[in-house]
């Protein structure tokens, strides 16, 4: 294997030798030269009204190895083989490619290559700490940079109340692509379609980085535009050189490795790539431990013995040296989480009234917020939502219980609810915390369908001769949004044709139990909302009459009835 660079690059701490090595690496890879420091203001213009994505946080990563990961033009969909440094964790690689496709669909002229996202992700967080993300692409613990307090870094006072970075005094760079909260507020994206914009989610952060790099009219296939984009991300020539070297390295080939197995920088200190959750790192290379052995003095050449004088005796065999005794492992003391990491309370985050008609989706969803012991929003807190009571209402997917975790702002929203056929009230609970859990309870209600339409099942004309019965009976159906509604009260009335209709005293009629004419009936629909009216009779007065049917909800239907003598 070809020799690798044995140093790391870090702002403000690089030596002349390391800088020379970086330039040599770039020359070997034929990457464009970095702009002169005096040109940076023009070359690295940040998108209008925004600060750099990383807020000038330090970067800390190895340079790529000098050997080529695979032959030029090799597929990126290779098995887990080849140079370890060329491997990118599966979810992280998928996020880079998905972001490239999403940006190409809305800004094809930018020509964003996923390898550029991979290079920045390598420098900023060691590919999300070697791919330590869950099934949704969210890091197992937040990746936070150091406080931007002006002491060795940019001075950026808190802009998010600690919602993303847990710091209500100064901002910190957040997530695998290291966005500061104020930049995330402008550029944050929902890359995995879960309805949230989480800087600690690799899909969200990568899509946001892609759109940030493509700001304005940049064409990243042009070296000058690509340099401007990288400098807008972190305005440093040294940063540009490091990203450029990894960009060239990934362009020559890479392969996919399982999540959590990506290669971290050799120094596993407190850098973002080290997997400690402290962001883009402030650690120094680990010192080389002193040697515990003793170097023997150089031996003088032995004198040549006389040829006829063999050794008088054979020396006894040396006694074997017993192996060193390994002390038993020491059990580390339990780690007590800080108040900022400890769950403290659960509160309603704006849930509206939970009501729905049978068979329909609820318009509102339960939303809660978790806070830590200091009162700040707490991310990655499991919350269990449960339906309680006699109800056939269910969450999406047919579940009555579901557990989700809070996002960077401490909130989580339960899945959508769909009402069943059972009407009445039930409860929805949200529970978080162990030992002494916090419980929120919401009342939900399902109401019965109410018919909004009454209509005939056929449009056949209704006629009868004077003094005879109508040959066809009237059949109607009451519905709610096209679904039949049983047990709907319907009033059928023979009405006058006046401007203000009233019950008619002549013309067609129903027969009462005693056989006498009745011109108003109260009826009820049966299964599927169907109703067949009793037989209708005509008196001796010819003419055109109106039958009106109404429901309690106000749905109305008029039916025309003709009484005329048969044609001669």
Coordinates of C-alpha atoms in Angstrom, one line a residue:
X1 CA 0.0 0.0 0.0
X2 CA 1.3 3.5 -0.9
X3 CA 2.4 5.7 2.0
X4 CA -0.3 7.8 3.6
X5 CA -0.1 11.3 5.1
X6 CA 0.4 10.9 8.8
X7 CA -0.7 14.4 9.9
X8 CA -4.1 16.1 10.2
X9 CA -5.1 19.6 9.1
X10 CA -6.5 21.9 11.7
X11 CA -7.1 25.6 11.5
X12 CA -4.5 27.7 13.3
X13 CA -2.4 24.6 14.2
X14 CA -0.9 23.3 11.0
X15 CA 2.8 23.3 10.5
X16 CA 4.8 24.2 7.5
X17 CA 5.5 20.6 6.8
X18 CA 1.8 19.7 6.8
X19 CA 0.9 22.6 4.5
X20 CA 3.6 21.4 2.1
X21 CA 2.2 17.9 2.2
X22 CA -1.3 19.3 1.4
X23 CA 0.0 21.2 -1.6
X24 CA 1.9 18.1 -2.8
X25 CA -1.3 16.0 -2.5
X26 CA -3.2 18.5 -4.6
X27 CA -0.5 18.7 -7.2
X28 CA -0.5 14.9 -7.5
X29 CA -4.3 14.8 -7.9
X30 CA -4.2 17.7 -10.4
X31 CA -6.8 19.7 -8.3
X32 CA -7.1 23.4 -9.0
X33 CA -4.9 25.7 -6.9
X34 CA -6.6 27.5 -4.1
X35 CA -7.2 31.2 -4.5
X36 CA -4.8 33.7 -3.1
X37 CA -5.9 34.8 0.3
X38 CA -6.3 38.3 -1.0
X39 CA -8.9 37.0 -3.5
X40 CA -11.0 35.1 -1.0
X41 CA -13.5 37.9 -0.4
X42 CA -14.5 37.7 -4.1
X43 CA -14.0 34.0 -4.6
X44 CA -15.8 32.9 -1.5
X45 CA -18.8 35.1 -1.4
X46 CA -21.4 33.7 1.0
X47 CA -25.0 33.6 -0.1
X48 CA -26.7 37.0 0.5
X49 CA -27.8 37.6 4.1
X50 CA -26.2 34.4 5.4
X51 CA -23.1 33.4 7.3
X52 CA -20.9 30.5 6.5
X53 CA -22.6 27.1 7.0
X54 CA -20.0 26.0 9.6
X55 CA -19.6 29.3 11.3
X56 CA -15.8 29.1 10.9
X57 CA -15.8 26.0 13.2
X58 CA -12.4 24.1 13.0
X59 CA -12.1 21.2 10.7
X60 CA -10.1 18.1 11.6
X61 CA -9.5 15.2 9.3
X62 CA -6.8 13.1 7.7
X63 CA -5.7 13.8 4.2
X64 CA -6.8 11.0 1.8
X65 CA -4.2 8.2 1.1
X66 CA -2.1 8.6 -2.0
X67 CA -3.1 5.2 -3.5
X68 CA -6.1 5.2 -5.9
X69 CA -9.1 3.4 -4.3
X70 CA -10.2 1.7 -7.5
X71 CA -9.2 2.1 -11.1
X72 CA -10.5 5.3 -12.8
X73 CA -14.1 5.1 -13.8
X74 CA -14.9 2.2 -11.5
X75 CA -18.5 1.9 -10.4
X76 CA -19.5 3.4 -7.0
X77 CA -21.8 0.4 -6.4
X78 CA -18.9 -2.0 -5.5
X79 CA -18.9 -4.7 -2.8
X80 CA -17.2 -4.0 0.5
X81 CA -13.7 -4.2 -0.9
X82 CA -10.8 -1.9 -1.7
X83 CA -9.2 0.9 0.4
X84 CA -10.9 1.3 3.7
X85 CA -10.8 5.1 3.4
X86 CA -12.7 4.9 0.1
X87 CA -15.7 3.2 1.8
X88 CA -18.7 5.4 2.6
X89 CA -21.4 4.1 5.0
X90 CA -24.5 2.9 3.1
X91 CA -27.1 5.4 4.5
X92 CA -24.6 8.3 4.2
X93 CA -23.8 7.4 0.6
X94 CA -27.5 7.0 -0.2
X95 CA -28.2 10.5 1.2
X96 CA -25.4 12.1 -0.9
X97 CA -26.9 10.5 -4.1
X98 CA -30.4 11.4 -3.2
X99 CA -29.5 15.0 -2.6
X100 CA -27.7 15.1 -6.0
X101 CA -30.8 13.8 -7.7
X102 CA -33.1 16.2 -5.8
X103 CA -31.0 19.3 -6.7
X104 CA -30.7 18.1 -10.3
X105 CA -34.5 18.1 -10.5
X106 CA -34.8 21.7 -9.4
X107 CA -31.5 23.3 -10.4
X108 CA -30.0 21.2 -13.2
X109 CA -27.6 24.0 -14.2
X110 CA -25.8 23.7 -10.9
X111 CA -24.5 20.2 -11.8
X112 CA -23.9 19.3 -8.2
X113 CA -21.8 16.1 -7.9
X114 CA -22.5 13.9 -4.9
X115 CA -18.7 13.4 -4.5
X116 CA -18.5 17.1 -3.4
X117 CA -21.0 16.4 -0.6
X118 CA -19.0 13.3 0.4
X119 CA -15.8 15.4 0.6
X120 CA -17.5 18.0 2.8
X121 CA -19.1 15.3 4.9
X122 CA -15.8 13.6 5.4
X123 CA -14.1 16.8 6.5
X124 CA -17.0 18.1 8.7
X125 CA -17.9 14.9 10.6
X126 CA -16.1 11.9 9.3
X127 CA -19.2 10.8 7.3
X128 CA -21.5 11.2 10.3
X129 CA -19.0 9.5 12.6
X130 CA -18.5 6.6 10.3
X131 CA -22.2 6.2 9.5
X132 CA -23.6 6.0 13.1
X133 CA -27.1 6.8 12.1
X134 CA -30.5 5.1 12.6
X135 CA -32.8 3.7 10.0
X136 CA -34.2 7.1 9.2
X137 CA -30.7 8.6 8.8
X138 CA -30.6 10.5 12.2
X139 CA -27.3 10.4 14.2
X140 CA -27.6 8.4 17.4
X141 CA -26.5 11.5 19.3
X142 CA -26.2 15.1 18.1
X143 CA -23.0 16.2 16.5
X144 CA -22.1 19.6 18.0
X145 CA -19.2 21.9 17.2
X146 CA -17.5 24.0 19.9
X147 CA -19.2 27.2 21.2
X148 CA -18.7 30.0 18.7
X149 CA -17.7 32.5 21.5
X150 CA -15.0 34.4 19.6
X151 CA -12.2 32.6 21.5
X152 CA -10.4 31.0 18.6
X153 CA -13.6 30.8 16.5
X154 CA -16.1 33.2 15.1
X155 CA -18.3 35.1 17.6
X156 CA -21.9 34.1 17.0
X157 CA -24.4 34.7 19.8
X158 CA -27.3 32.4 20.3
X159 CA -30.0 32.6 17.5
X160 CA -32.2 29.6 18.3
X161 CA -32.6 29.6 22.1
X162 CA -30.6 26.4 22.2
X163 CA -33.3 24.5 20.2
X164 CA -30.8 22.9 17.9
X165 CA -27.4 23.1 19.7
X166 CA -28.5 23.1 23.4
X167 CA -26.6 26.3 23.9
X168 CA -28.6 29.4 24.8
X169 CA -25.5 31.7 25.0
X170 CA -23.6 31.0 21.8
X171 CA -24.4 29.1 18.6
X172 CA -22.6 25.8 17.7
X173 CA -22.3 24.1 14.4
X174 CA -24.9 21.2 14.3
X175 CA -25.1 17.8 12.6
X176 CA -23.1 15.8 10.1
X177 CA -22.8 18.8 7.7
X178 CA -22.2 21.3 10.5
X179 CA -24.7 24.0 10.0
X180 CA -25.0 26.8 12.5
X181 CA -28.6 27.3 13.7
X182 CA -29.1 30.7 11.9
X183 CA -28.0 29.2 8.6
X184 CA -30.1 26.2 9.1
X185 CA -33.2 28.4 9.7
X186 CA -32.7 29.7 6.1
X187 CA -31.4 26.6 4.3
X188 CA -32.9 23.6 6.3
X189 CA -34.5 20.9 4.2
X190 CA -36.7 17.8 4.7
X191 CA -34.6 15.3 2.8
X192 CA -36.3 12.1 4.0
X193 CA -39.9 13.2 3.8
X194 CA -40.8 12.8 7.5
X195 CA -42.2 16.3 7.8
X196 CA -39.3 17.7 9.8
X197 CA -36.1 19.6 9.1
X198 CA -33.5 18.1 11.4
X199 CA -29.8 19.1 11.0
X200 CA -28.8 15.9 12.7
X201 CA -30.5 13.8 9.9
X202 CA -28.1 13.0 7.1
X203 CA -30.8 13.2 4.4
X204 CA -32.0 16.6 5.7
X205 CA -28.5 18.0 6.2
X206 CA -27.1 16.7 2.9
X207 CA -30.0 18.2 0.8
X208 CA -29.6 21.5 2.7
X209 CA -25.8 21.5 1.9
X210 CA -26.5 20.8 -1.7
X211 CA -28.9 23.7 -2.1
X212 CA -26.5 25.9 -0.1
X213 CA -23.6 25.1 -2.4
X214 CA -25.8 25.8 -5.5
X215 CA -26.9 29.2 -4.3
X216 CA -27.0 31.9 -7.0
X217 CA -26.1 30.8 -10.5
X218 CA -23.1 28.5 -9.7
X219 CA -22.1 25.8 -12.1
X220 CA -20.1 23.3 -10.0
X221 CA -18.7 21.7 -13.1
X222 CA -16.5 24.8 -13.3
X223 CA -13.5 24.8 -11.0
X224 CA -13.9 28.5 -10.1
X225 CA -17.6 28.1 -9.2
X226 CA -16.8 24.9 -7.1
X227 CA -14.1 26.8 -5.2
X228 CA -16.5 29.7 -4.5
X229 CA -19.1 27.2 -3.2
X230 CA -16.7 25.5 -0.9
X231 CA -15.3 28.8 0.4
X232 CA -18.8 30.0 1.1
X233 CA -19.2 26.9 3.3
X234 CA -16.1 27.7 5.3
X235 CA -14.0 30.7 4.3
X236 CA -10.5 29.2 4.5
X237 CA -8.0 28.4 1.8
X238 CA -6.8 25.5 4.0
X239 CA -10.3 24.1 4.2
X240 CA -10.7 24.4 0.4
X241 CA -7.5 22.4 -0.1
X242 CA -8.6 19.7 2.2
X243 CA -12.1 19.4 0.7
X244 CA -10.6 19.5 -2.8
X245 CA -8.2 16.6 -2.0
X246 CA -11.1 14.4 -0.8
X247 CA -13.3 15.4 -3.7
X248 CA -10.5 14.3 -6.1
X249 CA -10.1 11.1 -4.1
X250 CA -13.8 10.1 -4.2
X251 CA -13.9 11.0 -7.9
X252 CA -11.4 8.2 -8.6
X253 CA -13.6 5.6 -7.0
X254 CA -15.3 4.5 -3.8
X255 CA -17.5 1.7 -2.5
X256 CA -20.3 1.2 0.0
X257 CA -19.7 -0.1 3.6
X258 CA -22.3 -1.0 6.3
X259 CA -23.5 1.8 8.5
X260 CA -21.3 2.3 11.6
X261 CA -18.2 0.8 10.0
X262 CA -16.8 3.9 8.2
X263 CA -13.2 4.9 8.9
X264 CA -12.7 7.7 11.4
X265 CA -9.6 9.9 11.6
X266 CA -6.7 8.2 13.2
X267 CA -6.9 10.5 16.3
X268 CA -10.1 9.4 18.1
X269 CA -10.1 12.5 20.3
X270 CA -13.0 14.9 20.5
X271 CA -13.4 15.7 16.9
X272 CA -16.6 15.2 15.0
X273 CA -15.2 12.2 13.3
X274 CA -14.3 10.6 16.6
X275 CA -17.9 9.9 17.4
X276 CA -18.1 11.8 20.6
X277 CA -20.8 14.2 19.6
X278 CA -18.7 17.4 20.0
X279 CA -18.8 18.5 16.4
X280 CA -16.0 19.4 14.1
X281 CA -13.4 18.7 16.7
X282 CA -10.7 20.5 18.7
X283 CA -8.5 17.6 19.5
X284 CA -4.8 17.4 18.8
X285 CA -3.0 14.4 17.4
X286 CA -2.3 11.8 20.1
X287 CA 1.4 11.9 21.2
X288 CA 3.5 8.9 20.5
X289 CA 3.9 7.0 23.8
X290 CA 7.5 6.7 25.0
X291 CA 9.2 3.3 24.5
X292 CA 9.3 1.0 27.5
X293 CA 12.2 -1.1 26.3
X294 CA 15.9 -0.6 26.6
X295 CA 18.2 -0.4 23.6
X296 CA 21.2 -2.7 24.1
X297 CA 24.6 -1.3 23.4
X298 CA 26.3 -2.2 20.1
X299 CA 28.3 -5.4 20.4
X300 CA 32.0 -5.6 19.4
X301 CA 32.9 -8.1 16.8
X302 CA 33.9 -11.3 18.5
X303 CA 37.5 -12.4 18.2
X304 CA 38.0 -15.3 15.8
X305 CA 38.8 -18.5 17.9
X306 CA 41.6 -20.8 16.9
X307 CA 40.5 -23.4 14.4
X308 CA 41.6 -26.3 16.6
X309 CA 40.0 -25.0 19.8
X310 CA 36.2 -25.9 19.8
X311 CA 34.1 -24.8 22.8
X312 CA 34.9 -26.8 25.9
X313 CA 31.2 -27.0 27.0
X314 CA 27.8 -26.4 25.5
X315 CA 26.0 -23.6 27.3
X316 CA 22.7 -24.6 29.0
X317 CA 19.5 -23.6 27.3
X318 CA 18.1 -20.2 28.4
X319 CA 15.2 -20.3 30.7
X320 CA 12.0 -19.0 29.1
X321 CA 10.8 -15.6 30.3
X322 CA 7.4 -15.8 31.9
X323 CA 4.7 -13.7 30.2
X324 CA 3.7 -10.5 31.8
X325 CA 0.7 -10.6 34.1
X326 CA -2.2 -8.6 32.7
X327 CA -4.1 -6.7 35.4
X328 CA -7.8 -7.4 35.5
X329 CA -9.9 -4.8 33.7
X330 CA -11.2 -2.0 35.7
X331 CA -15.0 -1.3 35.6
X332 CA -15.5 2.3 34.8
X333 CA -17.8 4.3 37.1
X334 CA -21.4 4.8 35.7
X335 CA -21.7 8.0 33.7
X336 CA -24.3 10.4 35.1
X337 CA -26.0 12.5 32.4
X338 CA -25.8 16.2 32.7
X339 CA -29.0 18.2 33.3
X340 CA -28.9 19.3 29.7
X341 CA -29.1 15.6 28.7
X342 CA -31.7 14.6 31.2
X343 CA -35.4 14.4 30.5
X344 CA -37.4 16.9 32.6
X345 CA -40.9 17.5 31.3
X346 CA -43.4 16.9 28.5
X347 CA -45.8 19.6 27.2
X348 CA -48.5 20.1 24.6
X349 CA -46.9 21.7 21.5
X350 CA -50.1 23.0 19.9
X351 CA -52.5 20.1 19.4
X352 CA -56.0 21.3 18.2
X353 CA -59.4 19.7 18.8
X354 CA -59.4 16.0 18.0
X355 CA -62.7 15.4 16.2
X356 CA -63.7 13.4 13.1
X357 CA -66.7 11.9 11.4
X358 CA -66.9 8.1 11.3
X359 CA -64.6 6.6 8.6
X360 CA -62.7 9.9 8.0
X361 CA -59.2 11.1 9.0
X362 CA -58.8 13.5 11.9
X363 CA -57.7 17.0 10.8
X364 CA -55.5 17.4 13.8
X365 CA -52.5 15.4 15.1
X366 CA -51.2 15.1 18.7
X367 CA -47.9 17.2 19.0
X368 CA -45.8 17.3 22.1
X369 CA -42.4 18.8 23.2
X370 CA -39.9 17.3 25.6
X371 CA -37.6 19.5 27.7
X372 CA -34.5 18.8 29.7
X373 CA -33.9 19.6 33.4
X374 CA -32.9 23.1 32.4
X375 CA -36.1 23.8 30.5
X376 CA -34.5 23.7 27.0
X377 CA -35.9 21.5 24.2
X378 CA -34.6 17.9 24.4
X379 CA -33.9 15.9 21.2
X380 CA -33.9 12.1 20.8
X381 CA -36.5 11.5 23.5
X382 CA -38.8 8.5 23.0
X383 CA -42.5 9.3 23.3
X384 CA -45.2 6.6 23.2
X385 CA -48.6 7.5 21.8
X386 CA -51.5 5.2 22.8
X387 CA -55.2 5.1 22.0
X388 CA -57.2 4.4 25.2
X389 CA -60.9 3.4 25.4
X390 CA -63.5 1.6 23.3
X391 CA -62.7 2.8 19.8
X392 CA -61.8 1.3 16.5
X393 CA -59.9 4.5 15.5
X394 CA -56.3 3.8 14.6
X395 CA -53.0 5.5 13.8
X396 CA -51.7 5.3 10.3
X397 CA -50.7 1.7 9.6
X398 CA -53.6 0.3 11.7
X399 CA -51.7 0.7 15.1
X400 CA -53.1 1.7 18.4
X401 CA -49.7 2.3 20.0
X402 CA -46.6 3.9 18.4
X403 CA -43.3 5.2 19.7
X404 CA -41.4 8.0 18.1
X405 CA -38.4 10.2 19.1
X406 CA -38.3 14.0 19.4
X407 CA -36.4 16.1 16.8
X408 CA -33.8 18.8 17.4
X409 CA -36.5 21.3 18.5
X410 CA -37.7 18.8 21.1
X411 CA -41.0 18.2 19.4
X412 CA -42.6 15.0 17.9
X413 CA -46.0 14.6 16.2
X414 CA -48.0 11.4 16.4
X415 CA -49.1 9.7 13.1
X416 CA -52.4 10.7 11.6
X417 CA -55.6 9.2 13.1
X418 CA -58.4 7.6 11.1
X419 CA -61.8 7.3 12.7
X420 CA -63.5 3.9 12.7
X421 CA -67.3 3.2 12.6
X422 CA -67.7 3.3 16.4
X423 CA -68.8 6.8 17.5
X424 CA -68.2 8.4 20.9
X425 CA -65.2 9.7 22.9
X426 CA -61.9 8.1 23.7
X427 CA -58.4 9.2 24.9
X428 CA -55.0 9.6 23.3
X429 CA -52.0 9.6 25.7
X430 CA -48.4 10.7 25.2
X431 CA -45.9 9.2 27.7
X432 CA -42.1 10.0 28.0
X433 CA -39.5 9.4 30.6
X434 CA -38.5 6.4 32.8
X435 CA -39.0 5.9 36.5
X436 CA -41.4 8.8 36.9
X437 CA -42.8 9.2 33.4
X438 CA -44.7 12.3 32.3
X439 CA -48.2 11.7 30.8
X440 CA -50.3 14.0 28.6
X441 CA -53.9 13.0 27.9
X442 CA -56.1 14.3 25.0
X443 CA -59.8 13.7 24.5
X444 CA -60.9 12.6 21.0
X445 CA -64.4 12.2 19.6
X446 CA -65.9 10.4 16.6
X447 CA -69.3 11.6 15.4
X448 CA -71.8 9.7 13.3
X449 CA -72.3 10.5 9.6
X450 CA -75.1 12.9 8.8
X451 CA -76.7 12.7 5.4
X452 CA -75.9 15.6 3.2
X453 CA -77.8 14.4 0.1
X454 CA -81.2 12.7 -0.6
X455 CA -81.8 11.5 -4.2
X456 CA -84.0 9.1 -6.2
X457 CA -82.4 5.9 -7.2
X458 CA -84.0 6.2 -10.7
X459 CA -85.4 9.1 -12.8
X460 CA -88.5 7.5 -14.1
X461 CA -91.5 9.8 -14.6
X462 CA -94.4 9.3 -12.1
X463 CA -97.9 9.5 -13.6
X464 CA -101.4 8.3 -12.6
X465 CA -104.9 8.7 -13.9
X466 CA -107.5 10.6 -11.8
X467 CA -108.7 8.4 -9.0
X468 CA -106.0 5.7 -9.5
X469 CA -102.8 4.7 -7.9
X470 CA -99.4 5.6 -9.3
X471 CA -97.9 2.6 -11.0
X472 CA -94.4 3.2 -9.7
X473 CA -93.3 3.8 -6.2
X474 CA -90.7 6.4 -5.2
X475 CA -87.4 5.0 -3.9
X476 CA -84.7 7.4 -2.5
X477 CA -81.2 7.1 -0.9
X478 CA -79.6 9.3 1.8
X479 CA -75.8 9.6 1.6
X480 CA -72.9 11.4 3.3
X481 CA -70.1 12.1 0.8
X482 CA -71.4 9.3 -1.4
X483 CA -71.7 6.7 1.4
X484 CA -75.2 5.6 2.3
X485 CA -76.4 6.7 5.8
X486 CA -78.9 4.3 7.5
X487 CA -81.4 5.4 10.1
X488 CA -81.8 8.8 8.6
X489 CA -85.1 10.5 9.4
X490 CA -87.0 11.7 6.2
X491 CA -90.1 13.8 6.0
X492 CA -92.3 13.3 2.9
X493 CA -94.9 16.1 2.2
X494 CA -97.3 16.8 -0.7
X495 CA -96.9 20.6 -1.0
X496 CA -98.6 23.4 -2.8
X497 CA -96.9 25.3 -5.6
X498 CA -97.2 28.7 -3.8
X499 CA -94.2 31.0 -3.3
X500 CA -94.1 29.7 0.3
X501 CA -95.0 26.0 -0.1
X502 CA -97.3 24.4 2.5
X503 CA -99.0 21.0 2.8
X504 CA -101.5 20.6 -0.1
X505 CA -105.1 19.7 0.6
X506 CA -105.8 18.2 -2.8
X507 CA -104.0 16.1 -5.4
X508 CA -101.8 12.9 -4.7
X509 CA -101.8 11.5 -1.2
X510 CA -100.7 8.5 0.9
X511 CA -103.2 6.4 2.8
X512 CA -103.3 6.3 6.6
X513 CA -103.9 3.2 8.7
X514 CA -107.6 4.0 8.5
X515 CA -107.5 4.4 4.7
X516 CA -108.0 8.1 4.8
X517 CA -105.8 10.5 2.7
X518 CA -102.5 11.6 4.4
X519 CA -100.2 14.1 2.8
X520 CA -97.3 14.1 5.3
X521 CA -95.3 11.1 6.5
X522 CA -92.3 10.7 8.8
X523 CA -90.1 7.9 7.6
X524 CA -86.6 6.4 8.3
X525 CA -84.0 5.0 5.9
X526 CA -82.9 1.4 6.1
X527 CA -79.6 -0.3 5.3
X528 CA -77.3 1.7 3.0
X529 CA -79.6 4.7 3.4
X530 CA -82.4 3.3 1.1
X531 CA -86.0 4.2 1.5
X532 CA -89.1 3.1 -0.5
X533 CA -92.1 5.4 0.0
X534 CA -95.6 3.9 0.5
X535 CA -97.9 3.7 -2.5
X536 CA -99.2 7.1 -3.7
X537 CA -102.8 7.7 -4.9
X538 CA -104.3 10.4 -7.1
X539 CA -107.6 12.1 -6.4
X540 CA -110.0 13.3 -9.2
X541 CA -108.2 16.5 -9.8
X542 CA -105.8 16.4 -12.8
X543 CA -102.6 18.5 -12.8
X544 CA -98.9 18.5 -11.8
X545 CA -98.0 18.3 -8.1
X546 CA -94.9 18.3 -6.0
X547 CA -93.7 15.8 -3.4
X548 CA -90.9 17.2 -1.1
X549 CA -88.6 15.0 1.0
X550 CA -86.3 16.6 3.6
X551 CA -83.8 15.3 6.2
X552 CA -83.0 16.6 9.6
X553 CA -79.6 17.9 8.3
X554 CA -81.4 20.0 5.7
X555 CA -80.9 17.8 2.6
X556 CA -84.0 18.3 0.3
X557 CA -85.4 16.5 -2.8
X558 CA -88.5 17.5 -4.8
X559 CA -90.3 14.9 -7.0
X560 CA -92.8 15.8 -9.7
X561 CA -96.2 13.9 -9.8
X562 CA -98.6 14.1 -12.7
X563 CA -102.3 13.3 -12.6
X564 CA -103.8 13.1 -16.1
X565 CA -106.4 11.2 -18.0
X566 CA -105.1 8.4 -20.3
X567 CA -104.8 9.4 -23.9
X568 CA -107.9 8.5 -26.0

